[in-house]
PDB file of C-alpha atoms and ligand atoms in Angstrom:
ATOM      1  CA  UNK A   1     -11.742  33.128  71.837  1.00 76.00           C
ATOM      2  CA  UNK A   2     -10.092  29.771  70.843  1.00 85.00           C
ATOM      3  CA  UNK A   3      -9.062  26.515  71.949  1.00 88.00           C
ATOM      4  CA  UNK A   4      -6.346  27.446  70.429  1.00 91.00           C
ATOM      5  CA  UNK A   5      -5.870  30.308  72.347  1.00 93.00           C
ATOM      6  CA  UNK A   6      -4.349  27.978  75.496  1.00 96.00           C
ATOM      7  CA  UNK A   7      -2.016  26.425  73.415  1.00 97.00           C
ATOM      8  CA  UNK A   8      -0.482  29.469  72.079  1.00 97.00           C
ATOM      9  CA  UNK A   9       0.444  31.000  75.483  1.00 97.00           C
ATOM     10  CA  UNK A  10       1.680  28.163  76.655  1.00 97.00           C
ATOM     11  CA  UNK A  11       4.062  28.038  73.836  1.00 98.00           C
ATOM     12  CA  UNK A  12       4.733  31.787  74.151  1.00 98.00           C
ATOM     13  CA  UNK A  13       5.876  31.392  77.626  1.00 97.00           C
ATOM     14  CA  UNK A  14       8.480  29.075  76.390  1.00 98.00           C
ATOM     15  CA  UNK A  15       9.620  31.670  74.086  1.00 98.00           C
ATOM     16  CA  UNK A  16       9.725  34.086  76.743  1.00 96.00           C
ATOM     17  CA  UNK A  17      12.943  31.599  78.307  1.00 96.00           C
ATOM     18  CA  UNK A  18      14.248  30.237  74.603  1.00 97.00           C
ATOM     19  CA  UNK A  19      14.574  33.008  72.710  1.00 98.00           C
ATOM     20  CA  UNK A  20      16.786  35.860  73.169  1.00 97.00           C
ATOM     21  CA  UNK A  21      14.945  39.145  74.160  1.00 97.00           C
ATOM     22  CA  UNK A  22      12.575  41.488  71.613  1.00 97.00           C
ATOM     23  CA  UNK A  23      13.978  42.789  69.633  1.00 98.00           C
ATOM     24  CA  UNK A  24      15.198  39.679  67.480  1.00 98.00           C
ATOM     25  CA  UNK A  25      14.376  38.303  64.226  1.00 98.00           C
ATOM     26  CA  UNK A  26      12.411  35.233  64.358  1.00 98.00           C
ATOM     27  CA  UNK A  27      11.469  33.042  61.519  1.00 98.00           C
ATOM     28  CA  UNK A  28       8.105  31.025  62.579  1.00 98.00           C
ATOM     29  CA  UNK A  29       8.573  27.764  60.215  1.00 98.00           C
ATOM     30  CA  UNK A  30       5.217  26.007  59.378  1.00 98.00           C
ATOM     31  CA  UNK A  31       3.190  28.770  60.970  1.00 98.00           C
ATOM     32  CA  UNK A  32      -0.422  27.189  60.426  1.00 97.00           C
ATOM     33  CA  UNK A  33      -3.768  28.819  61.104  1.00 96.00           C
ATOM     34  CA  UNK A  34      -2.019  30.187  64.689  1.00 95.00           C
ATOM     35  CA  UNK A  35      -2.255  33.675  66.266  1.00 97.00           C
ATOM     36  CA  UNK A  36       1.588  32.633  67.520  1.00 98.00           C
ATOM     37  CA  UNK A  37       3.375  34.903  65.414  1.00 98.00           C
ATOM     38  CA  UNK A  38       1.329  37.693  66.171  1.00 98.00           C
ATOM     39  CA  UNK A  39       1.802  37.659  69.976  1.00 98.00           C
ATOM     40  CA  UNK A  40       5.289  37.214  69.684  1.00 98.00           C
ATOM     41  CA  UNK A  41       5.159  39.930  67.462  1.00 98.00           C
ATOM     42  CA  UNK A  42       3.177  42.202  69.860  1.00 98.00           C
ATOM     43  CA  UNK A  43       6.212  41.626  72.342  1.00 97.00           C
ATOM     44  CA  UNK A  44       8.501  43.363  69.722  1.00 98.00           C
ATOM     45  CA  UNK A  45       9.818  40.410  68.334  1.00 98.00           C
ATOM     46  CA  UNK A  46      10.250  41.119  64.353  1.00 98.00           C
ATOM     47  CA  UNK A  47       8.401  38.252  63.006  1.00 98.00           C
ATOM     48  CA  UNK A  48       8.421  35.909  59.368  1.00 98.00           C
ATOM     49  CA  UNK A  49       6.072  33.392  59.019  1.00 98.00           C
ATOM     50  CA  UNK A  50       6.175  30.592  56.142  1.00 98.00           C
ATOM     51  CA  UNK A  51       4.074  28.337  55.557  1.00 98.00           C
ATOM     52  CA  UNK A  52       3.381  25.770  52.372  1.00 98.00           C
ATOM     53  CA  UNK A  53      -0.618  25.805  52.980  1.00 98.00           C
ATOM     54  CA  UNK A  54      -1.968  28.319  51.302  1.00 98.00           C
ATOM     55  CA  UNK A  55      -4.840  28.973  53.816  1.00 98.00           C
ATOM     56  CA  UNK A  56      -2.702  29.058  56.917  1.00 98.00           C
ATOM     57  CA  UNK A  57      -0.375  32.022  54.965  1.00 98.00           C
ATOM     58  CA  UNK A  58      -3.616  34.277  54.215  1.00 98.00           C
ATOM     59  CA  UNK A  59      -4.757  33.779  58.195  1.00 98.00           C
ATOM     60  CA  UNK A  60      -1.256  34.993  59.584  1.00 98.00           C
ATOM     61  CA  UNK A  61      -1.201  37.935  57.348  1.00 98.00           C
ATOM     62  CA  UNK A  62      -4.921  38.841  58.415  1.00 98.00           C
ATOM     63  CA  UNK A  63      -2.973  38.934  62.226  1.00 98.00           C
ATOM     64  CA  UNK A  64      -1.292  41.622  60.752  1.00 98.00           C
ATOM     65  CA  UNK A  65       2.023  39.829  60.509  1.00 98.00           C
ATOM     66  CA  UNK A  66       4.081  38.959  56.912  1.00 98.00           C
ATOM     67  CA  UNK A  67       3.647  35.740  56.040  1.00 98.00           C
ATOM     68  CA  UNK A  68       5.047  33.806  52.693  1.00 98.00           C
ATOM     69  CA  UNK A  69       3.832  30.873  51.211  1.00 98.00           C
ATOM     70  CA  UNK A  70       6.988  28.845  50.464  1.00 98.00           C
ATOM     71  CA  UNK A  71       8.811  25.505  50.921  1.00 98.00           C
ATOM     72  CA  UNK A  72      10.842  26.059  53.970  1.00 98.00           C
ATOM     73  CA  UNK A  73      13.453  24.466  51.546  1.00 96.00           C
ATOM     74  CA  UNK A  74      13.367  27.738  49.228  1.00 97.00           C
ATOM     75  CA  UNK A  75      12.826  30.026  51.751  1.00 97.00           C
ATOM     76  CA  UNK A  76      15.955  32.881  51.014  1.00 95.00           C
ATOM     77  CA  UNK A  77      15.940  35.914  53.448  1.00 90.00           C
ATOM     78  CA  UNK A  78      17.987  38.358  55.063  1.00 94.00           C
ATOM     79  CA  UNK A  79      19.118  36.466  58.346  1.00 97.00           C
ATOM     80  CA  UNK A  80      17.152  35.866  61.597  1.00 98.00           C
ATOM     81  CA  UNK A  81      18.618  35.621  64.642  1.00 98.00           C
ATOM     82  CA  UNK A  82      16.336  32.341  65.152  1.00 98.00           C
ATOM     83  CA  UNK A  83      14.566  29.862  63.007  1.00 98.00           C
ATOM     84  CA  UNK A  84      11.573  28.736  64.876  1.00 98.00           C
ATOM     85  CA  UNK A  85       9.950  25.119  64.043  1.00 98.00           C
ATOM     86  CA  UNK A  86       6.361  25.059  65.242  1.00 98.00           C
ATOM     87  CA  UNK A  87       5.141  21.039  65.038  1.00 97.00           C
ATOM     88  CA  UNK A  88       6.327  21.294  61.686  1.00 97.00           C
ATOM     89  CA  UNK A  89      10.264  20.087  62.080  1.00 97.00           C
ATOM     90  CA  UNK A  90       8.882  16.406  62.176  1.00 95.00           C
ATOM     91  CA  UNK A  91       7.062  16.776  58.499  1.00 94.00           C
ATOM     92  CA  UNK A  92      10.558  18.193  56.836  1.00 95.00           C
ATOM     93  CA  UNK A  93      11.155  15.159  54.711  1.00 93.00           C
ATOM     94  CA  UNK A  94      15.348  15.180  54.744  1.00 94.00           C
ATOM     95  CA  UNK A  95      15.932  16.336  58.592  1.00 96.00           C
ATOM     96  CA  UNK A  96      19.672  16.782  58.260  1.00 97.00           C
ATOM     97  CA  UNK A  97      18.943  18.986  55.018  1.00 97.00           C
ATOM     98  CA  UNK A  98      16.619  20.736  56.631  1.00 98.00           C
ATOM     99  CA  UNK A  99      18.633  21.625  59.667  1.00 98.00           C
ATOM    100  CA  UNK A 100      21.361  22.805  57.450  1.00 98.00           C
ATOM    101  CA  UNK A 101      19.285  25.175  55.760  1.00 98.00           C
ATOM    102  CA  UNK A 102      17.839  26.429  58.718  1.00 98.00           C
ATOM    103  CA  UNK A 103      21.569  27.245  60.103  1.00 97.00           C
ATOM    104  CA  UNK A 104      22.282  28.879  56.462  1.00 97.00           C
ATOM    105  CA  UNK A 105      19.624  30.984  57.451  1.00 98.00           C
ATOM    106  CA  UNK A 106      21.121  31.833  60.611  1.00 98.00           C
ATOM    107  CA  UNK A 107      22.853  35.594  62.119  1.00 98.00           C
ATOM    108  CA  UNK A 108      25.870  35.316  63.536  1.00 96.00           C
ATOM    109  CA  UNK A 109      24.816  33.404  67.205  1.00 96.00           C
ATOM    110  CA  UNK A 110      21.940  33.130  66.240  1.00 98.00           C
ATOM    111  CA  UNK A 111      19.554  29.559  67.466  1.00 98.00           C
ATOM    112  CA  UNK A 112      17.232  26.690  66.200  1.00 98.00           C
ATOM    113  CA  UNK A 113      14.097  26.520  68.571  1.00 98.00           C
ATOM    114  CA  UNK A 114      11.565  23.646  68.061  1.00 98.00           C
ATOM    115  CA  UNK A 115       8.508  22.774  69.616  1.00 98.00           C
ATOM    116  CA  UNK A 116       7.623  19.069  68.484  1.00 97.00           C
ATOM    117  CA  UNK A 117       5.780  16.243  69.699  1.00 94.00           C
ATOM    118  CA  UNK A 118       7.564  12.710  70.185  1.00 95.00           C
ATOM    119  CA  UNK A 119       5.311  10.391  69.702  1.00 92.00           C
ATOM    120  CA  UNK A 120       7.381   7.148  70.751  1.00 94.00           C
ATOM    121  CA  UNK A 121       7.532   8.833  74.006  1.00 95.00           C
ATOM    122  CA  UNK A 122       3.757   7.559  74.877  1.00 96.00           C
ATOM    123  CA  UNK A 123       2.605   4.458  76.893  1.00 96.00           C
ATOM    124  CA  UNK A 124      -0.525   2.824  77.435  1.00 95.00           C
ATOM    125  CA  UNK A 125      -1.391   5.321  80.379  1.00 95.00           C
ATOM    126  CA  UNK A 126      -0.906   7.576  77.103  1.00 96.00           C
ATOM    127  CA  UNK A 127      -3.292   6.138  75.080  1.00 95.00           C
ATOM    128  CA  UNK A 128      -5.777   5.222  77.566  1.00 94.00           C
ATOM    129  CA  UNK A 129      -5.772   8.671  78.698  1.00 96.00           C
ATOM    130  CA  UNK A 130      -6.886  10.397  75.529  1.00 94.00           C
ATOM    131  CA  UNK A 131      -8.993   7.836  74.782  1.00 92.00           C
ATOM    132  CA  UNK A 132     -11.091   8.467  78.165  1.00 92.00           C
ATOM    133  CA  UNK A 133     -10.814  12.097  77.896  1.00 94.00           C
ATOM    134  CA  UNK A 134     -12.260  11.938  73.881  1.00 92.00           C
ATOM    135  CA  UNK A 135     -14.860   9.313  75.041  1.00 89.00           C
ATOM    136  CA  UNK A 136     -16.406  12.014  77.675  1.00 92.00           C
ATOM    137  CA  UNK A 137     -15.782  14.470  75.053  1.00 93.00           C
ATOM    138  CA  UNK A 138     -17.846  12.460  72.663  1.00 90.00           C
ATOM    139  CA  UNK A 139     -20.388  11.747  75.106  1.00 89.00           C
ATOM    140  CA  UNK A 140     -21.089  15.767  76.389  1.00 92.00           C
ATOM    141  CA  UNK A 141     -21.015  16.685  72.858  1.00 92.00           C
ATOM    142  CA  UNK A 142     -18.300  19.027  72.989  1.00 93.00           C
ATOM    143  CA  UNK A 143     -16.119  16.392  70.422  1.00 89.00           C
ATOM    144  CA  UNK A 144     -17.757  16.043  67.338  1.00 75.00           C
ATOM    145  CA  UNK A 145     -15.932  13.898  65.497  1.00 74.00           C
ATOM    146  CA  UNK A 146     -15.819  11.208  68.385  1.00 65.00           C
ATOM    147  CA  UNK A 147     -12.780  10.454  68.752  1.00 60.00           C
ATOM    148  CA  UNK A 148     -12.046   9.910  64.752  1.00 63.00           C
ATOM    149  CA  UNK A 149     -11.603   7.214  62.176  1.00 61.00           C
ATOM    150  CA  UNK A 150      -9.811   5.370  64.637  1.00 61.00           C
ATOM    151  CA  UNK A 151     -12.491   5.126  67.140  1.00 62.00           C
ATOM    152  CA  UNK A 152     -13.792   1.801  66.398  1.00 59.00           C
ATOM    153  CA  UNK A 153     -10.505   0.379  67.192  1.00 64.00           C
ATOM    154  CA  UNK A 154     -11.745  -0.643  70.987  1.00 77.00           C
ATOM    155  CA  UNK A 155      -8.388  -0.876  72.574  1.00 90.00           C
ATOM    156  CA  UNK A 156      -7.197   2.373  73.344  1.00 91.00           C
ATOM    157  CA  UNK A 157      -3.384   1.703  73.049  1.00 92.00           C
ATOM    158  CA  UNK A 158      -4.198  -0.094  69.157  1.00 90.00           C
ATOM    159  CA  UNK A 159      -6.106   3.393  68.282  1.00 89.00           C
ATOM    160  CA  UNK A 160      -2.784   5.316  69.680  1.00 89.00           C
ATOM    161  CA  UNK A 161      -0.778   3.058  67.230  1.00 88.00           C
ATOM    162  CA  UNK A 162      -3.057   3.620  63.893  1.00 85.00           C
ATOM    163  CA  UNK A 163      -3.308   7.655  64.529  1.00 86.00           C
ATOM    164  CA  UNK A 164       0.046   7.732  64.916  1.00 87.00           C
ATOM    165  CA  UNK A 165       1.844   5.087  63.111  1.00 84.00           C
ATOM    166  CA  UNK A 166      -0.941   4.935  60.371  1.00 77.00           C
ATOM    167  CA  UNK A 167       0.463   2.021  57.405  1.00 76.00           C
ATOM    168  CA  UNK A 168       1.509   3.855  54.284  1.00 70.00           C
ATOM    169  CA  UNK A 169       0.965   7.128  56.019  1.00 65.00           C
ATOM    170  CA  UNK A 170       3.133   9.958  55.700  1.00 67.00           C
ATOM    171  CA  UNK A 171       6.611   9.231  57.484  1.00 75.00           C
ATOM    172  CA  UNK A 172       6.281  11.622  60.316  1.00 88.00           C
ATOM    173  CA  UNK A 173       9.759  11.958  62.346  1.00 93.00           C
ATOM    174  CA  UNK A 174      10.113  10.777  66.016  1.00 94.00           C
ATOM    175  CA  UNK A 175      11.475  13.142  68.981  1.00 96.00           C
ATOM    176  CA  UNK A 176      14.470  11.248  69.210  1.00 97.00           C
ATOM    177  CA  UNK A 177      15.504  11.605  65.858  1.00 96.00           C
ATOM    178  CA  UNK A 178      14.922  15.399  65.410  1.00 98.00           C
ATOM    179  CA  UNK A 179      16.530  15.471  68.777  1.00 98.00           C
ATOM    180  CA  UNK A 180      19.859  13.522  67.086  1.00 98.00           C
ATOM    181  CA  UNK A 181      19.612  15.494  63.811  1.00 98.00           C
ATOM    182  CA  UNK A 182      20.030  18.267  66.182  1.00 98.00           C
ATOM    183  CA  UNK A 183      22.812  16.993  68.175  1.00 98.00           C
ATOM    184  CA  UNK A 184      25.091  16.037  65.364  1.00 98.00           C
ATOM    185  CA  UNK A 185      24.782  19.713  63.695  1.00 97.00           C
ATOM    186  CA  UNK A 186      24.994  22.222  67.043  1.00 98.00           C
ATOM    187  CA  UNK A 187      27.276  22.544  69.995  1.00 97.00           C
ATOM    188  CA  UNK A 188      24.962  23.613  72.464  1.00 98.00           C
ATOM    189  CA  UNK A 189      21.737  22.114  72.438  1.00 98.00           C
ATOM    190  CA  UNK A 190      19.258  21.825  75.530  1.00 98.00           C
ATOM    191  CA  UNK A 191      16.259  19.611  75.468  1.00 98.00           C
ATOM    192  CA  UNK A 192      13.017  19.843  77.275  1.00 97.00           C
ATOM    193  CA  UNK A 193       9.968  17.496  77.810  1.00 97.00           C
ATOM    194  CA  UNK A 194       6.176  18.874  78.043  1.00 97.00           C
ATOM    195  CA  UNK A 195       2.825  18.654  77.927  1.00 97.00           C
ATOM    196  CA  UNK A 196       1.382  18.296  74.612  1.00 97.00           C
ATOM    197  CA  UNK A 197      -1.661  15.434  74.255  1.00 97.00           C
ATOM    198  CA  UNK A 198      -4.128  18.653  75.449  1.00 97.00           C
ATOM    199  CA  UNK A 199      -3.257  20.459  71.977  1.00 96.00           C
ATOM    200  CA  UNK A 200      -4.555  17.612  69.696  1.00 94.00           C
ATOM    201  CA  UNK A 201      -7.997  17.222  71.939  1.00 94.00           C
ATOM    202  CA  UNK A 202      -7.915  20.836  71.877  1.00 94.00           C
ATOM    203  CA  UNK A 203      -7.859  21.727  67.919  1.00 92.00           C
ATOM    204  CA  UNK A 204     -10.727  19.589  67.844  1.00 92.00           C
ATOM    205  CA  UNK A 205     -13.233  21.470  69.766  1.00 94.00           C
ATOM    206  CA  UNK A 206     -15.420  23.994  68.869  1.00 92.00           C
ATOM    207  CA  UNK A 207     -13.657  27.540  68.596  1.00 92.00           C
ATOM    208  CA  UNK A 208     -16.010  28.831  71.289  1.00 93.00           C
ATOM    209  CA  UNK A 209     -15.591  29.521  75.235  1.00 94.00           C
ATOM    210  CA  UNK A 210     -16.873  26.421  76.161  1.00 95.00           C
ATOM    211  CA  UNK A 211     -13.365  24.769  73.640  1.00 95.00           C
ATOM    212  CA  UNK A 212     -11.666  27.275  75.137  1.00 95.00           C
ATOM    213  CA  UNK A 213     -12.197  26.460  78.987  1.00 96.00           C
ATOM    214  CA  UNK A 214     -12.211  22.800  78.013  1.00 97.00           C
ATOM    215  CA  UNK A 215      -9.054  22.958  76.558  1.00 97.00           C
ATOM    216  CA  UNK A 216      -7.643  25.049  79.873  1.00 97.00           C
ATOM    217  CA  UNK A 217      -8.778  22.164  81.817  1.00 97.00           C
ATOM    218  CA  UNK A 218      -7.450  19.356  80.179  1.00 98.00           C
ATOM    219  CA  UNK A 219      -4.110  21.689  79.470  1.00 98.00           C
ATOM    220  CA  UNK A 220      -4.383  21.823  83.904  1.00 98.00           C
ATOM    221  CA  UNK A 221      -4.892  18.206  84.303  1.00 98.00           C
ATOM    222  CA  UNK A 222      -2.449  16.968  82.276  1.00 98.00           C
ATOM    223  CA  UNK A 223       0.572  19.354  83.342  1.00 98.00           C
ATOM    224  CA  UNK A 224      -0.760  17.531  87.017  1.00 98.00           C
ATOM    225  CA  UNK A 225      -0.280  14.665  85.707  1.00 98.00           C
ATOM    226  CA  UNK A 226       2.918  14.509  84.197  1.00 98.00           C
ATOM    227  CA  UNK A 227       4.254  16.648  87.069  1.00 97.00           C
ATOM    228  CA  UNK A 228       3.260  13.764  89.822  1.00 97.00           C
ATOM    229  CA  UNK A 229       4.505  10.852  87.375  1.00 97.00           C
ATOM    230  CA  UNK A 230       1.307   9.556  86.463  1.00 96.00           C
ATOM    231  CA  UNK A 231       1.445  10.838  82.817  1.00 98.00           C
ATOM    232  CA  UNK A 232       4.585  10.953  80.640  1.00 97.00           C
ATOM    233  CA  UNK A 233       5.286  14.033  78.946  1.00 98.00           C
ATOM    234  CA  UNK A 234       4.782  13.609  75.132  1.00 97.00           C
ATOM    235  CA  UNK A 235       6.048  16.922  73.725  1.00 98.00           C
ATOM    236  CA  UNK A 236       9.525  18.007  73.246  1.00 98.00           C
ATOM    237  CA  UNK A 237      11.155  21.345  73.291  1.00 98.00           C
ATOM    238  CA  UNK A 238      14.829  21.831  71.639  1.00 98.00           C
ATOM    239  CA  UNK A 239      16.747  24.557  71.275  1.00 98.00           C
ATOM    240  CA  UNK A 240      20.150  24.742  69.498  1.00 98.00           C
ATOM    241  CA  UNK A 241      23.082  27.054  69.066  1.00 97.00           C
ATOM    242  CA  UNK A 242      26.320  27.204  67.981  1.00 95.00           C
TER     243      UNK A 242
HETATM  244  C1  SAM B   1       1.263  20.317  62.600  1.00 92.46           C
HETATM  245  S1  SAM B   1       1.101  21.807  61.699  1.00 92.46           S
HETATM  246  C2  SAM B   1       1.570  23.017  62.933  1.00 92.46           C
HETATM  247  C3  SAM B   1       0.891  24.346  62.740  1.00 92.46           C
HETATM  248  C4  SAM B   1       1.170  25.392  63.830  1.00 92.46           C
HETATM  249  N1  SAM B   1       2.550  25.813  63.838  1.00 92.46           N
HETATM  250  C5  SAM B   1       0.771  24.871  65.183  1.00 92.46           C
HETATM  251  O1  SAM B   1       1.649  24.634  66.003  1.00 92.46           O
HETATM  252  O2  SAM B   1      -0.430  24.705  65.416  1.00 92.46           O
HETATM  253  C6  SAM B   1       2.529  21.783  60.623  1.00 92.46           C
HETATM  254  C7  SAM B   1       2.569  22.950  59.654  1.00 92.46           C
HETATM  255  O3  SAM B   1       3.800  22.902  58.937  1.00 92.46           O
HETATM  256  C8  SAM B   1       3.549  23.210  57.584  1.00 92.46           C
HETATM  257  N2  SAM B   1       4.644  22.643  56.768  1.00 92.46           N
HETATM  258  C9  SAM B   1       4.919  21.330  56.575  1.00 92.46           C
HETATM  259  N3  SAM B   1       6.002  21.191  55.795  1.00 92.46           N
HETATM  260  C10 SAM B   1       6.434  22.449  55.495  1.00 92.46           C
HETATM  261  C11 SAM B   1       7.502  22.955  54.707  1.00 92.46           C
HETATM  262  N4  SAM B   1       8.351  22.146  54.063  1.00 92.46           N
HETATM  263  N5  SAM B   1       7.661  24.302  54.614  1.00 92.46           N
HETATM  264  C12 SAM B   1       6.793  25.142  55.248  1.00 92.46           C
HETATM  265  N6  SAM B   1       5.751  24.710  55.998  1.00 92.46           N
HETATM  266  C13 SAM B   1       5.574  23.384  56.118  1.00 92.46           C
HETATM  267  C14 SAM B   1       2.183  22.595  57.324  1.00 92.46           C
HETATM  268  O4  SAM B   1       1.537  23.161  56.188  1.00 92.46           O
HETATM  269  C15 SAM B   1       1.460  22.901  58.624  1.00 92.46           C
HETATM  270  O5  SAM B   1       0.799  24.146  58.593  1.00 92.46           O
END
């Protein structure tokens, strides 16, 4: 059981509408340490995931599905029918040159599905609703690292900008510019806004029930949220074709 677990069906039920039907070819870019692959692959999908961590590769091949540790850059295999970009379309450093390669790598009609996080998307009501949420978290003991380095930063909207916008950090793309990169190299492209602040509180709990049903609940209460307007949906979904 793992906090983990919540965020991985929720993605998979997005598959289950993105993605044409089992079973396809699927190449799961930027896999990390996720059981994703494998339950897409116990649906019949024929599953590849790459990955440039080390780590992450030997845990996807331990779920019993083959996993390469490359540069999605020199990745070279026989075509998939879709190239799958799990949070990991916003590290590619050249987003145009990686879109390309990912439509090299492309059967005949085959699609571009990403699951990403848009981090320009968030307000204040954002930022003052993780901050809360880690702050209980903190206080029950079930968030051990207290809401991280940027906790001291009192003002909850100032600790939003240094996670996210950290000086010098590593340029991390926005949604709107994957979603343009995407635009200006496919046809058909449809774009979808959801839930997402529950995964990063969730990765952060203990891999243990108690992670597990508190990520559930804050997975719940944010999809409330954003469905009644009080929350705006921070994570993106594209898919592309064509
Ligand atoms: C934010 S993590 C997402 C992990 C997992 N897919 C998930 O959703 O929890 C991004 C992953 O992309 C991988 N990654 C980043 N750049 C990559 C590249 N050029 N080629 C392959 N993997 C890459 C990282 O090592 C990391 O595991």
């Amino acid at each position: 059981v793992r906090p983990a677990d919540v965020a991985v069906a929720d993605t998979l039920a997005y598959l289950r509408r993105a993605l044409p039907p089992p079973p396809a070819s699927v190449l799961e870019v930027g896999c990390g340490r996720s059981d994703l692959a494998a339950r897409a692959q116990a649906i019949g999908y024929r599953v590849t995931a790459i990955d440039t961590d080390e780590a992450a590769v030997q845990y996807v091949r331990r779920t019993g599905v083959p996993a390469v540790h490359v540069d999605f850059h020199h990745h070279a295999g026989p075509p998939v029918d879709v190239v799958l970009f799990t949070r990991s379309l916003h590290h590619m450093p050249d987003l145009g040159a990686a879109l390309e390669h990912a439509r090299g790598l492309l059967t005949e009609g085959g699609r571009v599905v990403a699951e990403e996080f848009a981090r320009e998307l968030a307000d204040r009501a954002t930022a003052t609703f993780v901050a809360g949420v880690e702050a209980l978290l903190a206080a029950a003991g079930a968030l051990e690292d207290g809401g991280g380095p940027e906790a001291p930063a009192a003002d909850p909207w100032e600790r939003w900008r240094v996670r996210h916008y950290p000086e010098g950090g590593h340029r991390l793309h926005e949604g709107g510019e994957m979603v343009r990169a995407v635009r200006a190299r496919f046809r058909r492209v449809e774009v979808e806004r959801c839930p997402y602040l529950y995964r990063q509180v969730g990765e952060r709990l203990d891999e243990t029930e108690r992670g597990q049903r508190i990520t559930q609940a804050l997975a719940d209460l944010e999809r409330r949220l954003v469905e009644s307007g009080s929350l705006r949906p921070v994570g993106i979904r594209i898919r592309a074709e064509g």
